[in-house]
Coordinates of C-alpha atoms and ligand atoms in Angstrom, one line a residue:
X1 CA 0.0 0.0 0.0
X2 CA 0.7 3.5 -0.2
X3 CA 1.6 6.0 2.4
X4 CA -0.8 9.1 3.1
X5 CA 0.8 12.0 2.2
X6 CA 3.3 13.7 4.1
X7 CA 6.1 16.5 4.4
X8 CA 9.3 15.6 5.0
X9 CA 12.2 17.6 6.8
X10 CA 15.7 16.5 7.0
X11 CA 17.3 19.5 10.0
X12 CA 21.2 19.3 10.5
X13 CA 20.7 20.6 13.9
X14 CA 19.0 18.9 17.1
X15 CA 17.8 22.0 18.2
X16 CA 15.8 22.5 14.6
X17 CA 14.5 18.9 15.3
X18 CA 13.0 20.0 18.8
X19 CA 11.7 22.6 17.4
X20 CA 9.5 20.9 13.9
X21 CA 8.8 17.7 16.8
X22 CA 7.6 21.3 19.2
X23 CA 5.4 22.3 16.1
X24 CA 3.8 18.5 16.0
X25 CA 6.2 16.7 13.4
X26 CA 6.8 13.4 14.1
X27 CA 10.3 11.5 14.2
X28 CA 11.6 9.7 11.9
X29 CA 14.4 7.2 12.4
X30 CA 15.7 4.1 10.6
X31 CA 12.0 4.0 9.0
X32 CA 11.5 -0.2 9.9
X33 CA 8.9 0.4 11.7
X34 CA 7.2 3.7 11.5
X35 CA 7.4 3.0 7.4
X36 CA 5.8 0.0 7.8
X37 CA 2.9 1.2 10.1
X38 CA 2.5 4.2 7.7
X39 CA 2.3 2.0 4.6
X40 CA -0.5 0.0 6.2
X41 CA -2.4 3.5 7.5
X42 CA -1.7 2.5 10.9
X43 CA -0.1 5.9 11.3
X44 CA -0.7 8.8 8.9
X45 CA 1.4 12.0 10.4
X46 CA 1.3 14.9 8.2
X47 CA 5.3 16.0 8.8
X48 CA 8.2 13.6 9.4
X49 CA 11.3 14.7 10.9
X50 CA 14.5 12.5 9.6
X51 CA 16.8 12.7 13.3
X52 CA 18.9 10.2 10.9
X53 CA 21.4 12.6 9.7
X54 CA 22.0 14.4 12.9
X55 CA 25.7 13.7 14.1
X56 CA 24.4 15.0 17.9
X57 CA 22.4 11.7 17.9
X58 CA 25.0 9.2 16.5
X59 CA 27.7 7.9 19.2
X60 CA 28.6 5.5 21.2
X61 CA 31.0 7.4 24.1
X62 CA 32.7 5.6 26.9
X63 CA 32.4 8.4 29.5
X64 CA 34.0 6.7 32.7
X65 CA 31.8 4.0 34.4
X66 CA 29.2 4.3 32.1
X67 CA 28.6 4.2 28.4
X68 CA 26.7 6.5 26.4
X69 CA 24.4 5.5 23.5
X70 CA 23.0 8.2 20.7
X71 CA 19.3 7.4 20.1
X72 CA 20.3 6.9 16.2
X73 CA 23.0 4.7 16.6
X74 CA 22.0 1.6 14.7
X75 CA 21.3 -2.2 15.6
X76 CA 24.7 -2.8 13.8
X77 CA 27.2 -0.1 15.1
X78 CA 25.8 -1.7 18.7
X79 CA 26.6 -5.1 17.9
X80 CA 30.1 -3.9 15.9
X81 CA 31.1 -1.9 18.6
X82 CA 34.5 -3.2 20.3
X83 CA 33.5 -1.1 23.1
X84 CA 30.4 -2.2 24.0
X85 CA 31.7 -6.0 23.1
X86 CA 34.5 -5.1 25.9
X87 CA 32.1 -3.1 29.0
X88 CA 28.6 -4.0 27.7
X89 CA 28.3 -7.4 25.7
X90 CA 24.7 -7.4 27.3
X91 CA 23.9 -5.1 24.9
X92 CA 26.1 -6.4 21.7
X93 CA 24.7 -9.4 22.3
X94 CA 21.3 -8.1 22.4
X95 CA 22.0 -6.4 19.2
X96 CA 22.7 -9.9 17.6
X97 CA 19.5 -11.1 18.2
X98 CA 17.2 -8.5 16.1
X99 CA 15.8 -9.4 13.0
X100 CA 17.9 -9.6 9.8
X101 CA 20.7 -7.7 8.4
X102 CA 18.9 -5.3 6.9
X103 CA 16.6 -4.1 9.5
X104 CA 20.2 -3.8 12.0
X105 CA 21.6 -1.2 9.6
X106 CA 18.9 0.4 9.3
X107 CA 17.0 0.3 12.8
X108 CA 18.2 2.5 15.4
X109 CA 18.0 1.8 18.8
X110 CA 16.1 5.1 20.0
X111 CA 13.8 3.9 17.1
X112 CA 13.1 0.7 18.5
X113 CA 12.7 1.9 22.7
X114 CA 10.3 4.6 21.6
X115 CA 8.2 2.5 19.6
X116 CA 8.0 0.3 22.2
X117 CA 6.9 -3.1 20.6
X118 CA 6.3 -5.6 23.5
X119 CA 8.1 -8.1 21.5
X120 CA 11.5 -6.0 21.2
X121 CA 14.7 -7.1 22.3
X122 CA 16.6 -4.0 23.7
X123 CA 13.9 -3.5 26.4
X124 CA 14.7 -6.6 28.1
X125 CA 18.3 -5.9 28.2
X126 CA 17.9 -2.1 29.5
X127 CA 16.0 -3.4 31.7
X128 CA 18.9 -6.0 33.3
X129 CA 21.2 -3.1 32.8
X130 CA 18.9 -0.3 35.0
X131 CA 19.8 1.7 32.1
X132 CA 18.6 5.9 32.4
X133 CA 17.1 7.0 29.1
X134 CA 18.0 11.1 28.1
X135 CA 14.8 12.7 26.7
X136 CA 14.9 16.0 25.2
X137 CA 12.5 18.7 24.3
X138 CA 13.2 22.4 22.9
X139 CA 12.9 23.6 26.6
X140 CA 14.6 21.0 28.2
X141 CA 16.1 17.5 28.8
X142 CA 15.3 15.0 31.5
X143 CA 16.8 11.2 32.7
X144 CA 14.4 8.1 33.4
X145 CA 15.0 4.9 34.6
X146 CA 14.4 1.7 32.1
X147 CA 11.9 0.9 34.6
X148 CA 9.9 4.0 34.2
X149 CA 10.1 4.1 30.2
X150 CA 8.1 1.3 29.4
X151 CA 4.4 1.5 30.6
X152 CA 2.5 -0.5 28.5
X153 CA 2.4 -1.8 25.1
X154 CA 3.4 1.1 22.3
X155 CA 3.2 3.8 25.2
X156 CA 6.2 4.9 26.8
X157 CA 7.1 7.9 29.5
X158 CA 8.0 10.2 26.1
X159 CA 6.0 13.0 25.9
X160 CA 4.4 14.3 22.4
X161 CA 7.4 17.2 22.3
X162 CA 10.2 15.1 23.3
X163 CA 12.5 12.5 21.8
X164 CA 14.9 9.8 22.9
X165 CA 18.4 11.4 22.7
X166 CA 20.6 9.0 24.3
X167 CA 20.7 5.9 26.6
X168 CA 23.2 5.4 29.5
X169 CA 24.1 2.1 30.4
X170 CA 26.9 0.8 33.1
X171 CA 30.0 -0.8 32.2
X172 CA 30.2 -4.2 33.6
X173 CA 33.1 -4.6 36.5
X174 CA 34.6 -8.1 35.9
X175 CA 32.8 -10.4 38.0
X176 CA 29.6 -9.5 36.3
X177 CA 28.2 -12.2 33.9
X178 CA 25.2 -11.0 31.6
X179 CA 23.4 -13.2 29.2
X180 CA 19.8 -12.4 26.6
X181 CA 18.3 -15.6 25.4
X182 CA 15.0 -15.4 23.1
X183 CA 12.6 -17.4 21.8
X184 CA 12.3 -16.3 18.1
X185 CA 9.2 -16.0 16.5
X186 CA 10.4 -17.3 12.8
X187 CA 9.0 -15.3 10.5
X188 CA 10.0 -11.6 11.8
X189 CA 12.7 -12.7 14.2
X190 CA 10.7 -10.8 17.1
X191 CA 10.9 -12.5 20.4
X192 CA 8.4 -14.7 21.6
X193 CA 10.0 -14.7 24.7
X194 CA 13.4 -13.2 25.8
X195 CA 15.1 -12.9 28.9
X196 CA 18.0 -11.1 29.8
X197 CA 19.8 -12.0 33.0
X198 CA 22.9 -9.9 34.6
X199 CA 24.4 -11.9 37.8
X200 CA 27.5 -11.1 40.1
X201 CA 28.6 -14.2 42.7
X202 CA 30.4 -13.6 46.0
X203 CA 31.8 -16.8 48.2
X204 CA 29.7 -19.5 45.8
X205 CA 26.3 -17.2 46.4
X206 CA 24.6 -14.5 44.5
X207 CA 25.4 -10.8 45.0
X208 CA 23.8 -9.1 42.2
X209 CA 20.8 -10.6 40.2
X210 CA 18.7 -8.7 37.9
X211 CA 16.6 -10.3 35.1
X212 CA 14.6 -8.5 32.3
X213 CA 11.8 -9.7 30.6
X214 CA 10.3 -8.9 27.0
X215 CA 7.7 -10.7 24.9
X216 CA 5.7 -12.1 28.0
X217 CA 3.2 -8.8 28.8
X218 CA 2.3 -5.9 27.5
X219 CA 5.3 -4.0 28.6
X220 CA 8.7 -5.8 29.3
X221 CA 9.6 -5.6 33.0
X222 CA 12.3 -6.6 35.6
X223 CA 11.3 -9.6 36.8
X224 CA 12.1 -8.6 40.7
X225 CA 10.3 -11.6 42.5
X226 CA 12.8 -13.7 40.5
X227 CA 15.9 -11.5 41.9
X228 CA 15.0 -11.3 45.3
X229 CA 14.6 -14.9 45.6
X230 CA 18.2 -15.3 44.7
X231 CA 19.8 -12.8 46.3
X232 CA 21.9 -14.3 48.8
X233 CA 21.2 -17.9 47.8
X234 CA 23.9 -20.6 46.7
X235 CA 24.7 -20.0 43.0
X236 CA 23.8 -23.2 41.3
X237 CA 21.4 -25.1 39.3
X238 CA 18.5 -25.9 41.9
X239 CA 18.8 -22.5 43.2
X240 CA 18.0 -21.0 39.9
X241 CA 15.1 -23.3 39.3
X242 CA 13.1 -22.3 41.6
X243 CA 13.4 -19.1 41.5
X244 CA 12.6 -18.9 37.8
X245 CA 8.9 -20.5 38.6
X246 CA 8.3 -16.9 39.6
X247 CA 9.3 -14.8 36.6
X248 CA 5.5 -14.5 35.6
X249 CA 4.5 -13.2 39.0
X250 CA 1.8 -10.2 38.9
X251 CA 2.0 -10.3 35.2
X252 CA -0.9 -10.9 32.7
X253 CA 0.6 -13.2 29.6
X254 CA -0.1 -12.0 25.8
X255 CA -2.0 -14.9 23.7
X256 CA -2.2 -14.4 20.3
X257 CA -1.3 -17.0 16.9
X258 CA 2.5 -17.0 17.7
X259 CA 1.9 -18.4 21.7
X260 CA -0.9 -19.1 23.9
X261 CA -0.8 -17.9 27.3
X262 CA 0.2 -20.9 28.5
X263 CA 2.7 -22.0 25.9
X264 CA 4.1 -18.3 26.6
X265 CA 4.4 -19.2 30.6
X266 CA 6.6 -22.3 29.6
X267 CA 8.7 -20.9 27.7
X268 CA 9.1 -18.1 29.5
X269 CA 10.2 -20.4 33.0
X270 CA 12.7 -21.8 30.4
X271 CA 14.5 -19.1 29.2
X272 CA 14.9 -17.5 32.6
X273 CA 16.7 -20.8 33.4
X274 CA 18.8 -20.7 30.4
X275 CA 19.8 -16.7 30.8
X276 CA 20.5 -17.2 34.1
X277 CA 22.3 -19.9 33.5
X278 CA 24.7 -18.7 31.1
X279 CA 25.0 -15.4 32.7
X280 CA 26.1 -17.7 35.7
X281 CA 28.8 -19.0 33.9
X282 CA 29.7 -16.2 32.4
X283 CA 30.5 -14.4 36.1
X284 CA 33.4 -16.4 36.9
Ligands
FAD1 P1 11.3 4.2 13.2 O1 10.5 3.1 12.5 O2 11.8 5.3 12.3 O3 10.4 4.8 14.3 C1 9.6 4.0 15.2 C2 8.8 4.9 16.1 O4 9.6 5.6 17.0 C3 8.0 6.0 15.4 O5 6.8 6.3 16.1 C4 8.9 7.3 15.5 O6 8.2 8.5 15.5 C5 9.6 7.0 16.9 N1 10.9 7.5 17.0 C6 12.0 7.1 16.3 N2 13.1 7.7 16.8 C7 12.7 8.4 17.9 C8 13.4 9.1 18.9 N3 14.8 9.2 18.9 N4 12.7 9.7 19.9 C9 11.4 9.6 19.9 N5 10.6 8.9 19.0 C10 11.3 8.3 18.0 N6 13.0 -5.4 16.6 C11 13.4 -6.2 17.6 O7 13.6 -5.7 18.7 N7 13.7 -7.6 17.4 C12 13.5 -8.1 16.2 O8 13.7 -9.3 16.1 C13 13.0 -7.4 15.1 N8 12.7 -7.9 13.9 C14 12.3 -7.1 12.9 C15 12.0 -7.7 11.7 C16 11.6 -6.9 10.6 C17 11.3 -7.5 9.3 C18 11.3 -5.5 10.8 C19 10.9 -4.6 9.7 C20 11.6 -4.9 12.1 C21 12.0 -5.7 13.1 N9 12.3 -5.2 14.4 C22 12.7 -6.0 15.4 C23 12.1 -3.7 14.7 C24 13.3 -2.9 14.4 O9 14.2 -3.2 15.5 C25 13.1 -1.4 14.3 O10 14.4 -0.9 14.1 C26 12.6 -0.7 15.5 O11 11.4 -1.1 16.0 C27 12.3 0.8 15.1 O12 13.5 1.5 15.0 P2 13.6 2.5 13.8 O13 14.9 3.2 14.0 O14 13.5 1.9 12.5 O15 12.4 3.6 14.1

């Protein structure tokens, strides 16, 4: 199908960006998803606004403790990047996971957060990571935590004046062990499930355990019952086990023709035990 008609601008400043998004013109970044919805008349906005050629929003800047992401830094600079490979590989191997070639160099990950499929891949990791998410305006900018983002499914903290600018996520000290395993759905590549677990160990025991979850609800989520029932526990097998039986807690399942509910719950039980697992391994 054809698009609606719209107007397109391509600023070579942020601050012009703020200001067309301030006047109601809607963001445009790699285009593999908003394209797609517009295409289909899902979404008909009058102006577009390409943030794609803005250098202010491409990087991907060690700054000391943490690393910091430009919103239109694609799925492929993430998963090409030695740095994040070295201090995040969370994240690269997040990147890994999406889709197909194409929609990597294209896609960008400010793209995918603020679209906010439930099905996505980053959101699980950001969530593992507690990453903070930079949101800019023409009269401001302001952090949020991962957890705060995501509300429910396409609807996010981001006001209608405001994009994603950057996203800030912590460089892992050596002990750390992260891991994202997903359930693909085969035709897109979407997850079905994914869980993405980040663990530290002290003395044969769990110090640090935070798991993310996308693909499950309508939102991803940390799954915190899940943590807190490992924090302090022996760092084995039986241990993680039972504490994945809880990874579901408070939280509604999506059915639909990829997963029932239930399947959904199983497989979701798994791949907690498989990222933690792995990340597990990965910490010493
Ligand atoms: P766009 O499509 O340009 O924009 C998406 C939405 O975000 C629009 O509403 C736009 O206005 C808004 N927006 C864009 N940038 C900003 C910003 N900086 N601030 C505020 N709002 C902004 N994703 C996965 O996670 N896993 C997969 O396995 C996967 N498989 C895919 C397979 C196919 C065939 C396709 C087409 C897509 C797939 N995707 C997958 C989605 C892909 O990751 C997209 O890149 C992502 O959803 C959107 O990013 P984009 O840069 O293309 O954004």
């Amino acid at each position: 199908m054809i698009t609606n008609p719209f107007d397109y601008a391509a600023p070579t400043s942020l601050s012009e960006a703020l200001g067309l998004i301030a006047d109601g013109a809607k963001p445009l970044a790699g285009g593999m998803s908003l394209i797609p919805m517009m295409k289909l008349r899902l979404a008909s906005p009058e102006h577009l606004v390409d943030l794609g050629r803005l250098p202010e929003l491409n990087y991907i800047r060690d700054e000391g403790g943490e690393i910091h992401i430009g919103a239109s830094t694609t799925h492929y600079d993430i998963e090409s990047s030695p740095l994040l490979r070295g201090k995040c590989p969370l994240l690269h191997e997040t990147a890994t996971c999406i889709g197909d070639i194409q929609v990597r160099n294209r896609g960008t990950i400010g793209g995918s957060i603020a679209h906010a499929d439930p099905a996505a891949d980053y959101p699980a990791a950001l969530q593992a990571l507690e990453a903070k998410i930079v949101l800019k305006s023409s009269s401001g900018e302001r952090a949020v935590a991962t957890a705060e983002f995501f509300l429910d499914t396409f609807t996010t903290a981001l006001e209608p004046n405001e994009i994603v600018s950057e996203i800030i996520v912590p460089t892992e000290p050596g002990l750390t062990g992260t891991s994202y395993k997903k359930f693909y759905q085969p035709a897109s590549g979407f997850a079905v499930v994914g869980v993405a677990a980040r663990v530290r160990q002290e003395g044969g025991k769990f110090s640090l355990v935070r798991v993310g979850v996308t693909g499950y609800s309508g939102s991803s989520y940390r799954a915190v019952s899940v943590e807190e029932a490992l924090l302090g526990k022996s760092a084995n097998a039986d241990s993680i086990k039972a504490a994945a039986a809880q990874v579901a807690e408070g939280r509604d399942a999506n059915s639909d023709l990829h997963a029932s509910a239930a399947y959904r719950g199983g497989l979701l039980v798994t791949y907690t035990i498989r990222a933690l697992t792995s990340a597990l391994e990965r910490s010493s």
